[in-house]
XYZ file of C-alpha atoms in Angstrom:
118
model
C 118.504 130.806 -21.671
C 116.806 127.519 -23.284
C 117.089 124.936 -19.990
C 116.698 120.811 -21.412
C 114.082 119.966 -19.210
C 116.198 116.985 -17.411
C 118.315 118.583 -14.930
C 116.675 119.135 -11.642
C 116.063 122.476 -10.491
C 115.451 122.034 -6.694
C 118.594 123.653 -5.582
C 118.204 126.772 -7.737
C 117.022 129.862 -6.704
C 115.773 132.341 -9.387
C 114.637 135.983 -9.451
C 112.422 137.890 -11.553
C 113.505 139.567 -14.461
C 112.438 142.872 -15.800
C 110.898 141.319 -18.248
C 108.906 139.221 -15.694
C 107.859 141.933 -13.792
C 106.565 143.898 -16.836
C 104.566 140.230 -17.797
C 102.592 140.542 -14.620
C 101.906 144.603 -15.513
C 100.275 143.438 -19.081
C 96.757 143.037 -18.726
C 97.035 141.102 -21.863
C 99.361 138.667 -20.880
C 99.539 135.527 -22.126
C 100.180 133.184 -19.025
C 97.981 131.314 -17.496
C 97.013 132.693 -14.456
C 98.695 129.568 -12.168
C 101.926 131.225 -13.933
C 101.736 134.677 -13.384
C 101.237 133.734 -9.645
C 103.988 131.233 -10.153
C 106.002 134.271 -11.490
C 104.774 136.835 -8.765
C 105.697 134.538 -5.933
C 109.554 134.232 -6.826
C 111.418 136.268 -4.497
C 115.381 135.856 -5.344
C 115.670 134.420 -1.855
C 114.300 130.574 -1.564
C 115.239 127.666 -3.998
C 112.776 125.903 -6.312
C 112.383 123.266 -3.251
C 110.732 125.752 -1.074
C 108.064 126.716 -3.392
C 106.926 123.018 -4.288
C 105.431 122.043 -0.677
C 103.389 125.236 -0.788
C 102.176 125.640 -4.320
C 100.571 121.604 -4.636
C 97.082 123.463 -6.480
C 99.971 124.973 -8.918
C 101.181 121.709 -9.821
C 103.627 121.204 -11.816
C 105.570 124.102 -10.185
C 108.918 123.025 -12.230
C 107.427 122.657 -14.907
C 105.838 126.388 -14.839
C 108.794 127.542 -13.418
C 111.232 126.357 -16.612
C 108.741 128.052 -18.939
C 109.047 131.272 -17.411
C 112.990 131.039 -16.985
C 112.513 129.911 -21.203
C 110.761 133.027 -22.269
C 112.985 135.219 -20.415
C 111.194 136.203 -17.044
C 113.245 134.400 -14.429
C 117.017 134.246 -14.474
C 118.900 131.660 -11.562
C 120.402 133.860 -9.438
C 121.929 131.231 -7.517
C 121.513 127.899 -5.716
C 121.460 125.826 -2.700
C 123.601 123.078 -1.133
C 121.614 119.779 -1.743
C 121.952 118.548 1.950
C 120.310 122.193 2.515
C 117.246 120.979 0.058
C 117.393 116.983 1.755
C 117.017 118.826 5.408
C 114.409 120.601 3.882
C 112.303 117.781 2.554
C 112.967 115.633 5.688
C 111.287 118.511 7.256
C 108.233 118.550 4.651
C 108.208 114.721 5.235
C 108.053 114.784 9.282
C 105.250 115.146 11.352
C 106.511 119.030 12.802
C 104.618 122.037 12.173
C 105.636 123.920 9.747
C 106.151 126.823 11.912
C 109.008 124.855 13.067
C 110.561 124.356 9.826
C 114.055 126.242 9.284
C 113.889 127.735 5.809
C 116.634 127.682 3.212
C 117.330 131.202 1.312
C 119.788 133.205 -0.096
C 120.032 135.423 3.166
C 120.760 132.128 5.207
C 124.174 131.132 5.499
C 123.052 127.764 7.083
C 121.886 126.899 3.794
C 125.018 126.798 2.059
C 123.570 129.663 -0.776
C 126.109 130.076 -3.715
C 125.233 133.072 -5.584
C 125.829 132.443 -9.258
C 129.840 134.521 -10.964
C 131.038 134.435 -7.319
């Protein structure tokens, strides 16, 4: 699936593909090594949103992110509400620990998750 580039991805959540997961088997891989750890770290469960906060040193996390959904190792499973992803970055943005933080996933109904055919 070829993605433009210009729609954001925030809200998405994405899971690894077989393809992905035979990627970070090849000890010849081709990716980077930021992007097979951007690749290993997607769990089907948290939006695009979650990762950013965490992954700063990986930076640009979309960016890596859209390659790998381009050559066929992440598919979007699904996606989040956007107030879910704008109470999540208020969150990032306070001064709370991030212990405290509520989490948005796929397994959370509180996050308003829409699984992608449904």
């Amino acid at each position: 699936m070829e993605t433009s580039g210009k729609e954001p991805i925030d809200h998405v959540v994405y899971s690894i593909t077989s393809q992905g997961y035979a990627e970070l088997r090849n000890a010849k891989s081709l990716l980077t090594l930021h992007e097979r750890t951007v690749l290993g770290l997607i769990d089907g469960v948290c939006p695009v949103a979650q990762y950013i906060p965490f992954l700063s040193e990986f930076e640009p996390v979309v960016y890596k992110i859209r390659k790998l959904e381009n050559l066929g190792m992440l598919r979007r499973a699904g996606m989040v509400t956007r107030e879910a992803v704008q109470k999540f970055d208020a969150q990032v943005h306070s001064q709370l620990p991030v212990s405290s933080w509520q989490s948005i996933s796929a397994f959370d109904q509180q996050s308003g998750f829409l699984p992608l055919g449904s």
